[in-house]
PDB file of C-alpha atoms in Angstrom:
ATOM      1  CA  MET A   1    -226.201 -20.195  50.648  1.00 50.00           C
ATOM      2  CA  GLY A   2    -227.966 -18.221  47.960  1.00 44.00           C
ATOM      3  CA  ASN A   3    -230.725 -15.670  48.324  1.00 43.00           C
ATOM      4  CA  SER A   4    -233.713 -18.035  48.453  1.00 53.00           C
ATOM      5  CA  GLY A   5    -235.018 -20.547  50.964  1.00 78.00           C
ATOM      6  CA  GLN A   6    -236.566 -20.236  54.398  1.00 91.00           C
ATOM      7  CA  ILE A   7    -234.061 -19.748  57.213  1.00 93.00           C
ATOM      8  CA  GLY A   8    -234.533 -20.812  60.815  1.00 95.00           C
ATOM      9  CA  THR A   9    -232.172 -19.309  63.394  1.00 95.00           C
ATOM     10  CA  TYR A  10    -231.856 -20.999  66.761  1.00 95.00           C
ATOM     11  CA  ILE A  11    -230.658 -19.219  69.908  1.00 93.00           C
ATOM     12  CA  ARG A  12    -230.240 -20.600  73.425  1.00 90.00           C
ATOM     13  CA  PRO A  13    -228.224 -18.997  76.258  1.00 84.00           C
ATOM     14  CA  SER A  14    -226.192 -21.397  78.395  1.00 72.00           C
ATOM     15  CA  THR A  15    -228.202 -20.399  81.484  1.00 62.00           C
ATOM     16  CA  GLU A  16    -231.247 -18.247  82.257  1.00 55.00           C
ATOM     17  CA  ARG A  17    -228.900 -15.596  83.680  1.00 53.00           C
ATOM     18  CA  GLN A  18    -226.823 -15.253  80.528  1.00 60.00           C
ATOM     19  CA  ASP A  19    -227.512 -12.758  77.767  1.00 67.00           C
ATOM     20  CA  ASP A  20    -228.051 -14.149  74.283  1.00 83.00           C
ATOM     21  CA  GLN A  21    -227.062 -10.915  72.516  1.00 87.00           C
ATOM     22  CA  HIS A  22    -223.673 -12.245  71.381  1.00 89.00           C
ATOM     23  CA  GLN A  23    -225.416 -15.141  69.646  1.00 92.00           C
ATOM     24  CA  ARG A  24    -227.878 -12.796  67.957  1.00 91.00           C
ATOM     25  CA  ASP A  25    -225.066 -10.484  66.810  1.00 92.00           C
ATOM     26  CA  SER A  26    -223.058 -13.378  65.382  1.00 92.00           C
ATOM     27  CA  ILE A  27    -226.062 -14.837  63.546  1.00 92.00           C
ATOM     28  CA  ASN A  28    -227.218 -11.448  62.237  1.00 91.00           C
ATOM     29  CA  SER A  29    -223.720 -10.658  60.952  1.00 92.00           C
ATOM     30  CA  TYR A  30    -223.562 -14.012  59.199  1.00 90.00           C
ATOM     31  CA  ILE A  31    -226.932 -13.483  57.519  1.00 88.00           C
ATOM     32  CA  GLU A  32    -225.919  -9.980  56.442  1.00 87.00           C
ATOM     33  CA  GLU A  33    -222.607 -11.182  55.021  1.00 87.00           C
ATOM     34  CA  GLU A  34    -224.444 -13.857  53.055  1.00 80.00           C
ATOM     35  CA  GLY A  35    -226.813 -11.208  51.669  1.00 78.00           C
ATOM     36  CA  LEU A  36    -229.953 -12.924  52.837  1.00 73.00           C
ATOM     37  CA  PRO A  37    -233.280 -11.072  52.962  1.00 71.00           C
ATOM     38  CA  ARG A  38    -234.596 -10.626  56.489  1.00 75.00           C
ATOM     39  CA  ASP A  39    -238.124 -11.612  55.516  1.00 78.00           C
ATOM     40  CA  HIS A  40    -236.847 -15.149  54.932  1.00 84.00           C
ATOM     41  CA  VAL A  41    -235.732 -15.521  58.555  1.00 90.00           C
ATOM     42  CA  GLU A  42    -237.735 -17.184  61.353  1.00 92.00           C
ATOM     43  CA  GLN A  43    -236.233 -16.947  64.842  1.00 92.00           C
ATOM     44  CA  TYR A  44    -236.493 -19.713  67.447  1.00 94.00           C
ATOM     45  CA  VAL A  45    -235.321 -18.868  70.969  1.00 93.00           C
ATOM     46  CA  ASP A  46    -235.260 -21.019  74.123  1.00 90.00           C
ATOM     47  CA  ILE A  47    -233.922 -20.432  77.623  1.00 81.00           C
ATOM     48  CA  GLU A  48    -234.171 -24.061  78.786  1.00 68.00           C
ATOM     49  CA  SER A  49    -231.064 -26.191  79.250  1.00 64.00           C
ATOM     50  CA  GLY A  50    -229.601 -27.890  76.197  1.00 53.00           C
ATOM     51  CA  SER A  51    -229.646 -31.135  78.186  1.00 60.00           C
ATOM     52  CA  SER A  52    -233.459 -31.052  78.094  1.00 64.00           C
ATOM     53  CA  ASP A  53    -235.609 -32.213  75.200  1.00 65.00           C
ATOM     54  CA  GLU A  54    -238.593 -30.226  76.532  1.00 76.00           C
ATOM     55  CA  ARG A  55    -237.650 -27.044  74.659  1.00 87.00           C
ATOM     56  CA  GLU A  56    -240.695 -25.570  72.976  1.00 91.00           C
ATOM     57  CA  GLN A  57    -238.917 -23.502  70.324  1.00 94.00           C
ATOM     58  CA  PHE A  58    -236.365 -26.218  69.549  1.00 93.00           C
ATOM     59  CA  ASN A  59    -239.165 -28.705  68.963  1.00 93.00           C
ATOM     60  CA  GLU A  60    -241.002 -26.184  66.782  1.00 95.00           C
ATOM     61  CA  LEU A  61    -237.846 -25.773  64.683  1.00 96.00           C
ATOM     62  CA  LEU A  62    -237.471 -29.547  64.424  1.00 95.00           C
ATOM     63  CA  ASP A  63    -241.101 -29.834  63.307  1.00 95.00           C
ATOM     64  CA  ALA A  64    -240.533 -27.101  60.713  1.00 95.00           C
ATOM     65  CA  ILE A  65    -237.565 -29.043  59.368  1.00 95.00           C
ATOM     66  CA  LYS A  66    -239.558 -32.272  59.171  1.00 95.00           C
ATOM     67  CA  ASN A  67    -242.430 -30.411  57.482  1.00 95.00           C
ATOM     68  CA  ASP A  68    -240.032 -29.035  54.838  1.00 94.00           C
ATOM     69  CA  ASP A  69    -240.701 -25.448  55.970  1.00 93.00           C
ATOM     70  CA  VAL A  70    -237.003 -24.704  56.535  1.00 92.00           C
ATOM     71  CA  ASP A  71    -234.126 -24.880  54.044  1.00 92.00           C
ATOM     72  CA  HIS A  72    -231.341 -23.555  56.259  1.00 93.00           C
ATOM     73  CA  VAL A  73    -230.663 -23.458  59.998  1.00 94.00           C
ATOM     74  CA  VAL A  74    -228.232 -20.903  61.427  1.00 94.00           C
ATOM     75  CA  VAL A  75    -226.848 -21.336  64.941  1.00 94.00           C
ATOM     76  CA  TRP A  76    -223.998 -19.803  66.899  1.00 93.00           C
ATOM     77  CA  GLU A  77    -222.386 -23.146  67.747  1.00 90.00           C
ATOM     78  CA  ILE A  78    -223.375 -26.809  67.780  1.00 88.00           C
ATOM     79  CA  SER A  79    -223.803 -26.963  71.564  1.00 86.00           C
ATOM     80  CA  ARG A  80    -226.719 -24.531  71.257  1.00 90.00           C
ATOM     81  CA  ILE A  81    -228.681 -27.208  69.389  1.00 89.00           C
ATOM     82  CA  SER A  82    -228.216 -29.780  72.138  1.00 86.00           C
ATOM     83  CA  ARG A  83    -225.704 -31.299  74.543  1.00 80.00           C
ATOM     84  CA  ARG A  84    -227.445 -34.664  74.336  1.00 82.00           C
ATOM     85  CA  GLY A  85    -225.890 -36.966  71.772  1.00 82.00           C
ATOM     86  CA  ALA A  86    -229.148 -38.682  70.783  1.00 85.00           C
ATOM     87  CA  THR A  87    -230.968 -35.361  70.309  1.00 89.00           C
ATOM     88  CA  LEU A  88    -228.116 -33.930  68.252  1.00 89.00           C
ATOM     89  CA  GLN A  89    -228.110 -36.997  66.009  1.00 90.00           C
ATOM     90  CA  GLU A  90    -231.883 -36.751  65.562  1.00 93.00           C
ATOM     91  CA  PHE A  91    -231.477 -33.109  64.528  1.00 94.00           C
ATOM     92  CA  PHE A  92    -228.663 -33.906  62.073  1.00 93.00           C
ATOM     93  CA  ASP A  93    -230.628 -36.834  60.628  1.00 94.00           C
ATOM     94  CA  ALA A  94    -233.757 -34.696  60.151  1.00 95.00           C
ATOM     95  CA  CYS A  95    -231.769 -31.993  58.375  1.00 95.00           C
ATOM     96  CA  GLU A  96    -230.069 -34.549  56.166  1.00 94.00           C
ATOM     97  CA  GLU A  97    -233.344 -36.284  55.287  1.00 95.00           C
ATOM     98  CA  HIS A  98    -235.151 -33.023  54.497  1.00 96.00           C
ATOM     99  CA  ASP A  99    -232.308 -31.386  52.571  1.00 95.00           C
ATOM    100  CA  VAL A 100    -231.554 -28.703  55.215  1.00 94.00           C
ATOM    101  CA  THR A 101    -228.102 -27.158  55.588  1.00 93.00           C
ATOM    102  CA  ILE A 102    -226.918 -26.250  59.094  1.00 94.00           C
ATOM    103  CA  HIS A 103    -224.734 -23.134  59.327  1.00 94.00           C
ATOM    104  CA  ILE A 104    -222.553 -22.651  62.432  1.00 92.00           C
ATOM    105  CA  THR A 105    -221.303 -19.084  62.853  1.00 92.00           C
ATOM    106  CA  ASP A 106    -218.710 -19.834  65.552  1.00 87.00           C
ATOM    107  CA  GLY A 107    -217.249 -23.314  65.477  1.00 77.00           C
ATOM    108  CA  ALA A 108    -214.696 -25.761  64.091  1.00 76.00           C
ATOM    109  CA  VAL A 109    -217.128 -26.719  61.323  1.00 84.00           C
ATOM    110  CA  GLU A 110    -218.987 -24.020  59.386  1.00 87.00           C
ATOM    111  CA  LYS A 111    -221.613 -26.103  57.602  1.00 90.00           C
ATOM    112  CA  VAL A 112    -223.259 -29.494  57.910  1.00 91.00           C
ATOM    113  CA  LYS A 113    -224.739 -30.255  54.503  1.00 92.00           C
ATOM    114  CA  PRO A 114    -227.440 -32.763  53.528  1.00 92.00           C
ATOM    115  CA  ASP A 115    -224.875 -34.727  51.469  1.00 91.00           C
ATOM    116  CA  GLY A 116    -222.948 -35.467  54.663  1.00 87.00           C
ATOM    117  CA  GLN A 117    -220.227 -32.827  54.274  1.00 90.00           C
ATOM    118  CA  GLY A 118    -219.196 -31.603  57.728  1.00 85.00           C
ATOM    119  CA  ARG A 119    -221.256 -34.274  59.530  1.00 87.00           C
ATOM    120  CA  PHE A 120    -218.257 -36.296  60.717  1.00 86.00           C
ATOM    121  CA  VAL A 121    -216.600 -33.316  62.399  1.00 82.00           C
ATOM    122  CA  ALA A 122    -219.943 -32.143  63.815  1.00 82.00           C
ATOM    123  CA  ASP A 123    -220.529 -35.611  65.304  1.00 81.00           C
ATOM    124  CA  ILE A 124    -217.132 -35.499  67.005  1.00 80.00           C
ATOM    125  CA  ILE A 125    -217.813 -32.011  68.379  1.00 76.00           C
ATOM    126  CA  GLY A 126    -221.156 -33.218  69.693  1.00 75.00           C
ATOM    127  CA  MET A 127    -219.477 -36.142  71.473  1.00 77.00           C
ATOM    128  CA  VAL A 128    -216.948 -33.765  73.025  1.00 77.00           C
ATOM    129  CA  TYR A 129    -219.748 -31.511  74.334  1.00 71.00           C
ATOM    130  CA  GLN A 130    -221.536 -34.540  75.796  1.00 74.00           C
ATOM    131  CA  GLN A 131    -218.382 -35.757  77.527  1.00 76.00           C
ATOM    132  CA  GLU A 132    -217.731 -32.264  78.919  1.00 73.00           C
ATOM    133  CA  ARG A 133    -221.270 -32.236  80.317  1.00 68.00           C
ATOM    134  CA  ARG A 134    -220.751 -35.612  81.983  1.00 72.00           C
ATOM    135  CA  GLN A 135    -217.504 -34.421  83.546  1.00 79.00           C
ATOM    136  CA  LEU A 136    -219.186 -31.227  84.771  1.00 71.00           C
ATOM    137  CA  ILE A 137    -221.972 -33.231  86.409  1.00 70.00           C
ATOM    138  CA  ARG A 138    -219.424 -35.488  88.108  1.00 82.00           C
ATOM    139  CA  ARG A 139    -217.453 -32.491  89.394  1.00 81.00           C
ATOM    140  CA  VAL A 140    -220.571 -30.768  90.713  1.00 73.00           C
ATOM    141  CA  LYS A 141    -221.775 -33.932  92.462  1.00 75.00           C
ATOM    142  CA  ALA A 142    -218.332 -34.491  93.974  1.00 81.00           C
ATOM    143  CA  GLY A 143    -218.201 -30.872  95.148  1.00 73.00           C
ATOM    144  CA  VAL A 144    -221.641 -31.094  96.758  1.00 71.00           C
ATOM    145  CA  LYS A 145    -220.753 -34.339  98.529  1.00 79.00           C
ATOM    146  CA  ARG A 146    -217.441 -32.896  99.734  1.00 83.00           C
ATOM    147  CA  ALA A 147    -219.156 -29.775 101.079  1.00 72.00           C
ATOM    148  CA  LYS A 148    -221.799 -31.844 102.876  1.00 74.00           C
ATOM    149  CA  ASP A 149    -219.120 -34.114 104.350  1.00 76.00           C
ATOM    150  CA  GLN A 150    -217.420 -30.991 105.707  1.00 81.00           C
ATOM    151  CA  GLY A 151    -220.641 -29.858 107.332  1.00 80.00           C
ATOM    152  CA  LYS A 152    -221.271 -26.999 104.898  1.00 88.00           C
ATOM    153  CA  TRP A 153    -224.789 -25.980 103.942  1.00 87.00           C
ATOM    154  CA  ILE A 154    -225.900 -26.733 100.382  1.00 86.00           C
ATOM    155  CA  GLY A 155    -229.056 -25.333  98.830  1.00 85.00           C
ATOM    156  CA  ASN A 156    -231.529 -22.725 100.026  1.00 89.00           C
ATOM    157  CA  VAL A 157    -230.624 -21.183 103.375  1.00 90.00           C
ATOM    158  CA  PRO A 158    -233.403 -21.554 105.987  1.00 92.00           C
ATOM    159  CA  ALA A 159    -235.129 -18.484 107.424  1.00 92.00           C
ATOM    160  CA  GLY A 160    -233.239 -16.845 110.270  1.00 93.00           C
ATOM    161  CA  PHE A 161    -229.896 -18.181 109.069  1.00 93.00           C
ATOM    162  CA  ARG A 162    -227.216 -17.167 106.612  1.00 93.00           C
ATOM    163  CA  ARG A 163    -224.273 -18.964 105.065  1.00 92.00           C
ATOM    164  CA  ASP A 164    -220.836 -17.605 106.035  1.00 91.00           C
ATOM    165  CA  ASP A 165    -217.943 -17.117 103.618  1.00 90.00           C
ATOM    166  CA  ASP A 166    -216.764 -20.685 104.232  1.00 90.00           C
ATOM    167  CA  GLY A 167    -220.179 -22.167 103.470  1.00 91.00           C
ATOM    168  CA  TYR A 168    -221.270 -22.931 107.031  1.00 92.00           C
ATOM    169  CA  LEU A 169    -224.687 -22.097 108.426  1.00 92.00           C
ATOM    170  CA  GLN A 170    -224.968 -19.336 111.035  1.00 91.00           C
ATOM    171  CA  PRO A 171    -227.973 -17.892 112.883  1.00 92.00           C
ATOM    172  CA  ILE A 172    -228.676 -14.291 111.941  1.00 93.00           C
ATOM    173  CA  ILE A 173    -228.245 -12.081 115.012  1.00 90.00           C
ATOM    174  CA  GLU A 174    -228.194  -8.673 113.333  1.00 90.00           C
ATOM    175  CA  PRO A 175    -230.340  -8.871 110.191  1.00 91.00           C
ATOM    176  CA  GLU A 176    -229.682  -6.794 107.110  1.00 89.00           C
ATOM    177  CA  ASP A 177    -232.316  -5.512 104.691  1.00 88.00           C
ATOM    178  CA  GLY A 178    -234.510  -8.344 103.506  1.00 88.00           C
ATOM    179  CA  GLU A 179    -233.439 -10.668 106.301  1.00 92.00           C
ATOM    180  CA  ASP A 180    -235.169 -11.968 109.451  1.00 93.00           C
ATOM    181  CA  SER A 181    -233.076 -12.774 112.489  1.00 93.00           C
ATOM    182  CA  TYR A 182    -233.203 -16.196 114.068  1.00 93.00           C
ATOM    183  CA  PHE A 183    -234.929 -14.651 117.065  1.00 92.00           C
ATOM    184  CA  GLU A 184    -237.599 -12.978 114.920  1.00 94.00           C
ATOM    185  CA  ILE A 185    -238.467 -16.349 113.420  1.00 94.00           C
ATOM    186  CA  GLU A 186    -238.377 -17.886 116.890  1.00 93.00           C
ATOM    187  CA  ASN A 187    -240.806 -15.252 118.162  1.00 94.00           C
ATOM    188  CA  ALA A 188    -243.047 -15.768 115.142  1.00 94.00           C
ATOM    189  CA  ILE A 189    -243.265 -19.525 115.757  1.00 94.00           C
ATOM    190  CA  GLN A 190    -244.044 -18.903 119.429  1.00 94.00           C
ATOM    191  CA  ARG A 191    -246.835 -16.503 118.456  1.00 94.00           C
ATOM    192  CA  LEU A 192    -248.300 -19.111 116.147  1.00 94.00           C
ATOM    193  CA  GLU A 193    -248.129 -21.613 118.977  1.00 92.00           C
ATOM    194  CA  GLY A 194    -250.078 -19.098 121.040  1.00 92.00           C
ATOM    195  CA  GLY A 195    -252.856 -18.906 118.488  1.00 92.00           C
ATOM    196  CA  ASP A 196    -251.955 -15.839 116.390  1.00 93.00           C
ATOM    197  CA  SER A 197    -252.839 -16.046 112.706  1.00 92.00           C
ATOM    198  CA  PHE A 198    -250.251 -16.653 109.995  1.00 92.00           C
ATOM    199  CA  ARG A 199    -251.324 -13.450 108.262  1.00 90.00           C
ATOM    200  CA  SER A 200    -250.797 -11.234 111.319  1.00 92.00           C
ATOM    201  CA  VAL A 201    -247.473 -12.845 112.251  1.00 93.00           C
ATOM    202  CA  ALA A 202    -246.055 -12.709 108.719  1.00 91.00           C
ATOM    203  CA  LYS A 203    -246.737  -8.963 108.460  1.00 90.00           C
ATOM    204  CA  SER A 204    -243.731  -8.190 110.653  1.00 87.00           C
ATOM    205  CA  LEU A 205    -241.345 -10.466 108.736  1.00 92.00           C
ATOM    206  CA  SER A 206    -239.498 -10.465 105.440  1.00 91.00           C
ATOM    207  CA  ILE A 207    -240.373 -14.125 104.943  1.00 90.00           C
ATOM    208  CA  SER A 208    -243.651 -14.771 103.142  1.00 90.00           C
ATOM    209  CA  ARG A 209    -246.721 -16.166 104.835  1.00 90.00           C
ATOM    210  CA  GLN A 210    -246.292 -19.366 102.835  1.00 93.00           C
ATOM    211  CA  GLY A 211    -242.676 -19.623 103.932  1.00 91.00           C
ATOM    212  CA  LEU A 212    -243.711 -19.206 107.549  1.00 93.00           C
ATOM    213  CA  THR A 213    -246.439 -21.807 107.102  1.00 93.00           C
ATOM    214  CA  ASN A 214    -243.923 -24.263 105.656  1.00 93.00           C
ATOM    215  CA  ILE A 215    -241.697 -23.883 108.720  1.00 93.00           C
ATOM    216  CA  TYR A 216    -244.536 -24.262 111.189  1.00 93.00           C
ATOM    217  CA  GLN A 217    -245.980 -27.332 109.505  1.00 93.00           C
ATOM    218  CA  ASP A 218    -242.597 -29.066 109.426  1.00 92.00           C
ATOM    219  CA  ASP A 219    -242.317 -30.734 112.859  1.00 92.00           C
ATOM    220  CA  GLU A 220    -238.540 -31.092 112.699  1.00 92.00           C
ATOM    221  CA  ARG A 221    -237.826 -27.592 111.444  1.00 91.00           C
ATOM    222  CA  ARG A 222    -240.230 -25.996 113.915  1.00 92.00           C
ATOM    223  CA  GLN A 223    -238.054 -27.337 116.734  1.00 91.00           C
ATOM    224  CA  TRP A 224    -235.075 -25.401 115.402  1.00 93.00           C
ATOM    225  CA  TYR A 225    -236.774 -22.267 116.663  1.00 93.00           C
ATOM    226  CA  LEU A 226    -238.773 -23.559 119.637  1.00 90.00           C
ATOM    227  CA  ASN A 227    -236.016 -25.610 121.270  1.00 88.00           C
ATOM    228  CA  ALA A 228    -232.885 -24.397 119.475  1.00 89.00           C
ATOM    229  CA  ARG A 229    -232.027 -27.975 118.609  1.00 88.00           C
ATOM    230  CA  ALA A 230    -231.942 -29.899 115.348  1.00 89.00           C
ATOM    231  CA  GLU A 231    -231.399 -33.454 114.154  1.00 89.00           C
ATOM    232  CA  ASP A 232    -229.355 -31.996 111.304  1.00 88.00           C
ATOM    233  CA  ASP A 233    -225.837 -31.632 112.736  1.00 89.00           C
ATOM    234  CA  ARG A 234    -225.131 -28.623 110.514  1.00 89.00           C
ATOM    235  CA  VAL A 235    -228.055 -26.713 112.023  1.00 90.00           C
ATOM    236  CA  ASP A 236    -227.320 -27.968 115.530  1.00 89.00           C
ATOM    237  CA  ASP A 237    -223.689 -26.838 115.266  1.00 88.00           C
ATOM    238  CA  ALA A 238    -224.832 -23.416 114.051  1.00 88.00           C
ATOM    239  CA  LEU A 239    -227.158 -23.007 117.033  1.00 88.00           C
ATOM    240  CA  ASP A 240    -224.389 -24.069 119.404  1.00 84.00           C
ATOM    241  CA  GLU A 241    -222.238 -21.162 118.232  1.00 67.00           C
ATOM    242  CA  ILE A 242    -224.321 -18.657 120.176  1.00 63.00           C
ATOM    243  CA  ASP A 243    -225.572 -18.646 123.730  1.00 54.00           C
ATOM    244  CA  ILE A 244    -229.289 -18.974 123.075  1.00 46.00           C
ATOM    245  CA  GLY A 245    -230.159 -18.426 126.700  1.00 46.00           C
ATOM    246  CA  GLU A 246    -228.384 -15.073 126.912  1.00 48.00           C
ATOM    247  CA  GLN A 247    -229.750 -13.877 123.554  1.00 47.00           C
ATOM    248  CA  ARG A 248    -233.311 -14.555 124.669  1.00 45.00           C
TER     249      ARG A 248
END
């Protein structure tokens, strides 16, 4: 690579929960092995998904490339740049047009040069990543549909309920720390019906005042607690599992 030229490093974890330290270590080791001065390095870091083009740091790096402010880009692997084929091609084209070499520290291709060397393999890798993403989306959608068809609860669990080990909704009878029982929410809704303020009612609950307001203002959901009945069969089945009359 040589010892001159501005270097842009790009880092993006796969998810917000993942640590990017392994990417940083790999990139730093590469730069050290190449003998590059640290004052020539500009870091760009995003946490947004690689399927999104609304990544602030990625777009800043792309602008730097197009403005001829970057001579080399160092990334951990190609999928960190993007999992969208069109975006990846735009990035490759910009680097090629502005004489920027892409260095991949962990991948089947090590460099994509402005003269086209490594571009063919990088294009294939990009297509593989895109196909893997499509397959993942299909699997997730199929899994969600299958779970819903089985009556399992998908998404955020409503107040006063929990999801059991099999994925089915259950009313909370004996709450743990940070939980409100079904009957506490029921009592809260009844107090609101009686004219108590949201602020005073929410004080005794783990749920926020806004969360309580959202329940009360939702006509259908409010009936879950006032009448122990729901149009959603998953909720209705959960309420049928306990003898509401005896618990009250």
